[in-house]
PDB file of C-alpha atoms in Angstrom:
ATOM      1  CA  MET A   1     -28.305  -7.095 -60.810  1.00 57.00           C
ATOM      2  CA  ILE A   2     -27.397  -8.118 -57.515  1.00 59.00           C
ATOM      3  CA  ARG A   3     -29.713  -5.276 -56.233  1.00 61.00           C
ATOM      4  CA  LEU A   4     -32.648  -6.230 -58.815  1.00 56.00           C
ATOM      5  CA  VAL A   5     -32.357  -9.823 -56.997  1.00 53.00           C
ATOM      6  CA  PHE A   6     -32.494  -8.153 -53.469  1.00 55.00           C
ATOM      7  CA  ILE A   7     -35.213  -6.082 -54.375  1.00 61.00           C
ATOM      8  CA  ALA A   8     -37.293  -9.014 -55.879  1.00 56.00           C
ATOM      9  CA  LEU A   9     -36.223 -11.217 -52.744  1.00 55.00           C
ATOM     10  CA  LEU A  10     -37.766  -8.327 -50.096  1.00 58.00           C
ATOM     11  CA  PHE A  11     -41.163  -8.034 -52.626  1.00 61.00           C
ATOM     12  CA  SER A  12     -41.717 -11.656 -52.404  1.00 60.00           C
ATOM     13  CA  HIS A  13     -41.431 -11.430 -48.712  1.00 59.00           C
ATOM     14  CA  PHE A  14     -43.295  -8.953 -48.241  1.00 56.00           C
ATOM     15  CA  THR A  15     -45.950 -10.418 -50.396  1.00 58.00           C
ATOM     16  CA  SER A  16     -46.283 -13.045 -48.476  1.00 52.00           C
ATOM     17  CA  MET A  17     -46.804 -11.449 -45.249  1.00 53.00           C
ATOM     18  CA  ALA A  18     -49.189  -9.227 -47.093  1.00 52.00           C
ATOM     19  CA  GLN A  19     -51.270 -12.566 -47.870  1.00 56.00           C
ATOM     20  CA  THR A  20     -51.065 -13.276 -43.967  1.00 59.00           C
ATOM     21  CA  GLY A  21     -52.483 -10.444 -42.799  1.00 63.00           C
ATOM     22  CA  LEU A  22     -49.313  -8.966 -41.082  1.00 68.00           C
ATOM     23  CA  LEU A  23     -49.357  -5.047 -41.173  1.00 72.00           C
ATOM     24  CA  LEU A  24     -46.016  -3.022 -41.311  1.00 73.00           C
ATOM     25  CA  PRO A  25     -45.102   0.478 -40.941  1.00 81.00           C
ATOM     26  CA  ALA A  26     -44.452   2.340 -44.237  1.00 81.00           C
ATOM     27  CA  VAL A  27     -42.689   4.962 -45.684  1.00 84.00           C
ATOM     28  CA  ILE A  28     -43.771   7.675 -48.297  1.00 84.00           C
ATOM     29  CA  ILE A  29     -41.297   8.390 -50.782  1.00 86.00           C
ATOM     30  CA  GLY A  30     -42.178  10.886 -53.340  1.00 87.00           C
ATOM     31  CA  ARG A  31     -45.250   9.413 -54.837  1.00 86.00           C
ATOM     32  CA  ASP A  32     -43.965   5.950 -53.598  1.00 86.00           C
ATOM     33  CA  THR A  33     -45.014   3.990 -50.176  1.00 82.00           C
ATOM     34  CA  LEU A  34     -42.388   1.301 -49.141  1.00 83.00           C
ATOM     35  CA  PRO A  35     -42.864  -0.970 -46.316  1.00 81.00           C
ATOM     36  CA  ALA A  36     -40.507  -0.160 -43.725  1.00 82.00           C
ATOM     37  CA  TYR A  37     -38.375  -3.469 -42.439  1.00 78.00           C
ATOM     38  CA  GLN A  38     -36.434  -3.528 -39.500  1.00 80.00           C
ATOM     39  CA  LEU A  39     -33.084  -5.913 -40.364  1.00 79.00           C
ATOM     40  CA  GLN A  40     -31.184  -7.760 -37.749  1.00 81.00           C
ATOM     41  CA  ASP A  41     -28.016  -6.149 -36.565  1.00 78.00           C
ATOM     42  CA  ILE A  42     -24.701  -7.732 -38.223  1.00 74.00           C
ATOM     43  CA  VAL A  43     -21.077  -8.061 -37.144  1.00 70.00           C
ATOM     44  CA  VAL A  44     -18.622  -7.683 -39.924  1.00 73.00           C
ATOM     45  CA  VAL A  45     -15.195  -9.476 -38.760  1.00 71.00           C
ATOM     46  CA  SER A  46     -12.068  -8.624 -40.757  1.00 72.00           C
ATOM     47  CA  LYS A  47      -9.628 -11.794 -41.544  1.00 78.00           C
ATOM     48  CA  ARG A  48      -7.888 -12.249 -38.896  1.00 80.00           C
ATOM     49  CA  ILE A  49      -4.095 -11.430 -39.475  1.00 85.00           C
ATOM     50  CA  PHE A  50      -1.408 -13.053 -37.229  1.00 86.00           C
ATOM     51  CA  LYS A  51       2.171 -11.605 -36.400  1.00 90.00           C
ATOM     52  CA  ASN A  52       3.344 -14.874 -36.958  1.00 92.00           C
ATOM     53  CA  ALA A  53       3.234 -18.563 -37.215  1.00 91.00           C
ATOM     54  CA  GLU A  54       3.520 -18.921 -33.837  1.00 93.00           C
ATOM     55  CA  GLU A  55       0.675 -16.532 -32.571  1.00 92.00           C
ATOM     56  CA  GLN A  56      -1.392 -18.765 -35.558  1.00 91.00           C
ATOM     57  CA  SER A  57      -0.386 -21.822 -33.989  1.00 93.00           C
ATOM     58  CA  ARG A  58      -1.457 -20.748 -30.293  1.00 93.00           C
ATOM     59  CA  PHE A  59      -4.948 -19.395 -31.390  1.00 92.00           C
ATOM     60  CA  ASN A  60      -6.039 -22.399 -33.677  1.00 92.00           C
ATOM     61  CA  ALA A  61      -4.679 -25.028 -30.531  1.00 94.00           C
ATOM     62  CA  LEU A  62      -7.109 -22.725 -28.562  1.00 94.00           C
ATOM     63  CA  LYS A  63      -9.745 -22.713 -31.176  1.00 93.00           C
ATOM     64  CA  LYS A  64      -9.312 -26.672 -31.073  1.00 94.00           C
ATOM     65  CA  ASN A  65      -9.614 -26.789 -27.681  1.00 94.00           C
ATOM     66  CA  VAL A  66     -12.372 -24.328 -27.304  1.00 93.00           C
ATOM     67  CA  MET A  67     -14.459 -26.716 -30.226  1.00 93.00           C
ATOM     68  CA  ILE A  68     -13.901 -29.885 -27.916  1.00 92.00           C
ATOM     69  CA  VAL A  69     -15.321 -28.337 -24.637  1.00 93.00           C
ATOM     70  CA  TYR A  70     -17.691 -26.150 -25.777  1.00 92.00           C
ATOM     71  CA  PRO A  71     -20.669 -28.687 -26.214  1.00 90.00           C
ATOM     72  CA  PHE A  72     -19.835 -29.599 -22.406  1.00 88.00           C
ATOM     73  CA  ALA A  73     -20.029 -26.229 -21.109  1.00 89.00           C
ATOM     74  CA  LYS A  74     -23.851 -25.436 -23.064  1.00 89.00           C
ATOM     75  CA  GLU A  75     -24.764 -28.939 -21.600  1.00 86.00           C
ATOM     76  CA  ALA A  76     -23.569 -27.652 -17.808  1.00 85.00           C
ATOM     77  CA  GLY A  77     -25.624 -24.388 -18.599  1.00 86.00           C
ATOM     78  CA  SER A  78     -28.656 -26.430 -19.564  1.00 86.00           C
ATOM     79  CA  ILE A  79     -28.397 -28.801 -16.524  1.00 84.00           C
ATOM     80  CA  PHE A  80     -28.111 -25.759 -14.126  1.00 85.00           C
ATOM     81  CA  ASN A  81     -31.007 -24.100 -15.284  1.00 85.00           C
ATOM     82  CA  GLU A  82     -32.791 -27.357 -15.125  1.00 85.00           C
ATOM     83  CA  ILE A  83     -31.821 -27.916 -11.878  1.00 83.00           C
ATOM     84  CA  ASN A  84     -32.385 -24.458 -10.491  1.00 82.00           C
ATOM     85  CA  TYR A  85     -36.130 -24.723 -12.080  1.00 85.00           C
ATOM     86  CA  THR A  86     -36.744 -28.518 -10.417  1.00 82.00           C
ATOM     87  CA  MET A  87     -35.305 -27.456  -7.006  1.00 79.00           C
ATOM     88  CA  GLU A  88     -37.561 -24.645  -6.921  1.00 80.00           C
ATOM     89  CA  GLY A  89     -40.232 -26.663  -6.805  1.00 80.00           C
ATOM     90  CA  LEU A  90     -38.842 -29.112  -3.849  1.00 77.00           C
ATOM     91  CA  ASP A  91     -40.043 -27.986  -0.561  1.00 79.00           C
ATOM     92  CA  LYS A  92     -38.023 -30.348   1.806  1.00 81.00           C
ATOM     93  CA  ARG A  93     -33.976 -30.226   2.790  1.00 80.00           C
ATOM     94  CA  LYS A  94     -34.727 -34.041   2.299  1.00 82.00           C
ATOM     95  CA  ASP A  95     -36.141 -34.175  -1.543  1.00 81.00           C
ATOM     96  CA  ARG A  96     -33.439 -31.861  -2.612  1.00 81.00           C
ATOM     97  CA  LYS A  97     -30.923 -33.821  -1.796  1.00 81.00           C
ATOM     98  CA  LYS A  98     -32.389 -36.773  -3.232  1.00 84.00           C
ATOM     99  CA  PHE A  99     -32.538 -35.318  -6.200  1.00 83.00           C
ATOM    100  CA  MET A 100     -29.335 -34.012  -6.390  1.00 83.00           C
ATOM    101  CA  LYS A 101     -28.192 -37.629  -5.670  1.00 83.00           C
ATOM    102  CA  GLU A 102     -30.159 -38.712  -8.697  1.00 84.00           C
ATOM    103  CA  LYS A 103     -28.429 -35.992 -10.861  1.00 82.00           C
ATOM    104  CA  GLU A 104     -25.277 -36.572  -9.741  1.00 81.00           C
ATOM    105  CA  ALA A 105     -25.270 -40.213 -10.889  1.00 83.00           C
ATOM    106  CA  GLN A 106     -27.325 -39.613 -14.091  1.00 82.00           C
ATOM    107  CA  LEU A 107     -24.027 -37.082 -15.030  1.00 82.00           C
ATOM    108  CA  ASN A 108     -21.421 -39.560 -13.955  1.00 80.00           C
ATOM    109  CA  VAL A 109     -22.543 -42.021 -16.423  1.00 82.00           C
ATOM    110  CA  LEU A 110     -23.339 -39.365 -19.144  1.00 81.00           C
ATOM    111  CA  PHE A 111     -20.249 -37.558 -18.554  1.00 80.00           C
ATOM    112  CA  GLU A 112     -17.662 -39.149 -16.626  1.00 79.00           C
ATOM    113  CA  GLY A 113     -15.467 -40.899 -18.934  1.00 82.00           C
ATOM    114  CA  GLU A 114     -15.618 -37.677 -21.780  1.00 84.00           C
ATOM    115  CA  LEU A 115     -14.374 -35.416 -19.286  1.00 82.00           C
ATOM    116  CA  LYS A 116     -11.903 -37.370 -17.578  1.00 84.00           C
ATOM    117  CA  ASN A 117      -9.797 -37.694 -21.345  1.00 88.00           C
ATOM    118  CA  LEU A 118      -9.607 -33.856 -21.108  1.00 87.00           C
ATOM    119  CA  THR A 119      -6.135 -32.513 -20.916  1.00 89.00           C
ATOM    120  CA  ILE A 120      -5.089 -29.869 -18.120  1.00 89.00           C
ATOM    121  CA  THR A 121      -5.871 -26.450 -20.904  1.00 91.00           C
ATOM    122  CA  GLN A 122      -9.001 -28.099 -21.645  1.00 91.00           C
ATOM    123  CA  GLY A 123     -10.170 -28.355 -18.290  1.00 88.00           C
ATOM    124  CA  GLU A 124      -9.315 -24.886 -17.685  1.00 90.00           C
ATOM    125  CA  ILE A 125     -10.959 -23.642 -20.721  1.00 91.00           C
ATOM    126  CA  LEU A 126     -14.004 -25.842 -19.528  1.00 89.00           C
ATOM    127  CA  CYS A 127     -14.066 -23.855 -16.027  1.00 89.00           C
ATOM    128  CA  LYS A 128     -14.154 -20.580 -17.922  1.00 90.00           C
ATOM    129  CA  LEU A 129     -16.750 -21.775 -20.669  1.00 91.00           C
ATOM    130  CA  VAL A 130     -18.825 -23.080 -17.613  1.00 89.00           C
ATOM    131  CA  ALA A 131     -18.652 -19.689 -15.661  1.00 90.00           C
ATOM    132  CA  ARG A 132     -19.347 -18.023 -19.004  1.00 90.00           C
ATOM    133  CA  GLU A 133     -22.739 -20.179 -19.373  1.00 88.00           C
ATOM    134  CA  THR A 134     -24.015 -20.392 -15.562  1.00 87.00           C
ATOM    135  CA  GLY A 135     -22.680 -17.010 -14.541  1.00 88.00           C
ATOM    136  CA  LEU A 136     -21.288 -18.959 -11.165  1.00 87.00           C
ATOM    137  CA  SER A 137     -17.482 -20.150 -10.732  1.00 88.00           C
ATOM    138  CA  VAL A 138     -17.094 -23.463 -11.117  1.00 87.00           C
ATOM    139  CA  TYR A 139     -16.096 -23.435  -7.667  1.00 90.00           C
ATOM    140  CA  ASP A 140     -19.774 -21.673  -6.531  1.00 90.00           C
ATOM    141  CA  LEU A 141     -21.595 -24.248  -8.444  1.00 86.00           C
ATOM    142  CA  ILE A 142     -19.720 -27.101  -6.481  1.00 86.00           C
ATOM    143  CA  ARG A 143     -20.194 -25.254  -3.126  1.00 89.00           C
ATOM    144  CA  GLU A 144     -23.832 -24.860  -3.955  1.00 84.00           C
ATOM    145  CA  PHE A 145     -24.419 -28.389  -5.371  1.00 82.00           C
ATOM    146  CA  LYS A 146     -22.233 -30.479  -3.476  1.00 84.00           C
ATOM    147  CA  ASN A 147     -20.813 -29.086  -0.251  1.00 85.00           C
ATOM    148  CA  PRO A 148     -18.144 -26.094   0.820  1.00 89.00           C
ATOM    149  CA  PHE A 149     -15.524 -28.968   1.416  1.00 91.00           C
ATOM    150  CA  SER A 150     -15.951 -30.370  -2.366  1.00 89.00           C
ATOM    151  CA  ALA A 151     -15.746 -26.843  -3.624  1.00 89.00           C
ATOM    152  CA  PHE A 152     -12.236 -26.598  -1.336  1.00 92.00           C
ATOM    153  CA  TYR A 153     -10.815 -29.697  -2.415  1.00 91.00           C
ATOM    154  CA  TRP A 154     -11.381 -29.302  -5.983  1.00 88.00           C
ATOM    155  CA  ASN A 155     -10.271 -25.753  -5.937  1.00 88.00           C
ATOM    156  CA  LYS A 156      -6.862 -27.016  -4.658  1.00 90.00           C
ATOM    157  CA  MET A 157      -6.382 -29.774  -7.072  1.00 88.00           C
ATOM    158  CA  SER A 158      -6.955 -27.376  -9.845  1.00 87.00           C
ATOM    159  CA  GLN A 159      -4.577 -25.003  -8.213  1.00 88.00           C
ATOM    160  CA  PHE A 160      -2.551 -27.722  -8.473  1.00 88.00           C
ATOM    161  CA  LEU A 161      -2.751 -27.781 -12.078  1.00 84.00           C
ATOM    162  CA  GLY A 162      -2.291 -24.571 -12.398  1.00 85.00           C
ATOM    163  CA  TYR A 163      -5.863 -22.701 -12.511  1.00 84.00           C
ATOM    164  CA  SER A 164      -8.741 -21.352 -10.196  1.00 85.00           C
ATOM    165  CA  LEU A 165     -12.043 -22.932 -10.126  1.00 86.00           C
ATOM    166  CA  ARG A 166     -13.060 -19.629  -8.598  1.00 87.00           C
ATOM    167  CA  TYR A 167     -12.528 -18.059 -12.099  1.00 85.00           C
ATOM    168  CA  GLN A 168     -15.203 -15.312 -12.773  1.00 88.00           C
ATOM    169  CA  TYR A 169     -15.617 -15.294 -16.405  1.00 86.00           C
ATOM    170  CA  ASP A 170     -14.941 -11.562 -17.979  1.00 86.00           C
ATOM    171  CA  ALA A 171     -15.350 -11.221 -21.780  1.00 83.00           C
ATOM    172  CA  GLN A 172     -13.120  -8.211 -21.899  1.00 85.00           C
ATOM    173  CA  GLU A 173     -10.217 -10.353 -20.480  1.00 87.00           C
ATOM    174  CA  GLU A 174     -11.034 -13.799 -22.504  1.00 87.00           C
ATOM    175  CA  LYS A 175     -11.424 -11.573 -25.997  1.00 88.00           C
ATOM    176  CA  GLU A 176      -9.927 -14.852 -27.771  1.00 90.00           C
ATOM    177  CA  ILE A 177     -12.056 -17.507 -26.072  1.00 90.00           C
ATOM    178  CA  GLU A 178     -15.072 -15.162 -26.471  1.00 89.00           C
ATOM    179  CA  PHE A 179     -14.879 -14.199 -30.329  1.00 89.00           C
ATOM    180  CA  ILE A 180     -14.096 -18.554 -30.835  1.00 89.00           C
ATOM    181  CA  VAL A 181     -17.577 -19.087 -28.378  1.00 89.00           C
ATOM    182  CA  ARG A 182     -19.612 -16.317 -30.561  1.00 88.00           C
ATOM    183  CA  SER A 183     -18.121 -17.695 -34.041  1.00 86.00           C
ATOM    184  CA  LEU A 184     -19.467 -20.876 -33.088  1.00 85.00           C
ATOM    185  CA  GLU A 185     -22.971 -19.528 -31.900  1.00 83.00           C
ATOM    186  CA  GLY A 186     -23.023 -17.813 -35.276  1.00 76.00           C
ATOM    187  CA  ASP A 187     -23.051 -14.138 -33.893  1.00 65.00           C
ATOM    188  CA  TYR A 188     -19.188 -14.018 -35.893  1.00 56.00           C
TER     189      TYR A 188
END
């Protein structure tokens, strides 16, 4: 029954494609000619089994924290791309500095209140996710867009809280965070 429904859906998809004039490669099997269609790869993940309740609780807390800070990290990635694109078009140092001051003021209005309410753990996860989204550590971002002294100061403050802004994201090292993020993105 399921096979019949799948074939009917596939046939209706191909007939609609044929009406639009899309050409597809075909496979000839015996006397039949069938359209060949490349499907996207899928990832099959089994249900996660935890060793004990403490491990499950720790994972659930991590998932909750990632879900809180992930939207900020995605926004940071898009803002980073926007700033880089705009900065390429600005020739004078004075214009770039003025643009960065304006952008910083806008970002303070948008995010300052929400970011101040994050916990230390959420701040650490946010730094990791920003590094994942931008490809640069938070230290490098502050150094590039603000100044080296600010980067040094904020890195020392983060070290006081138990983590470093110089962290370069490694998906192999942060398997649980990567799993959670990819499940949020729809990959898992």
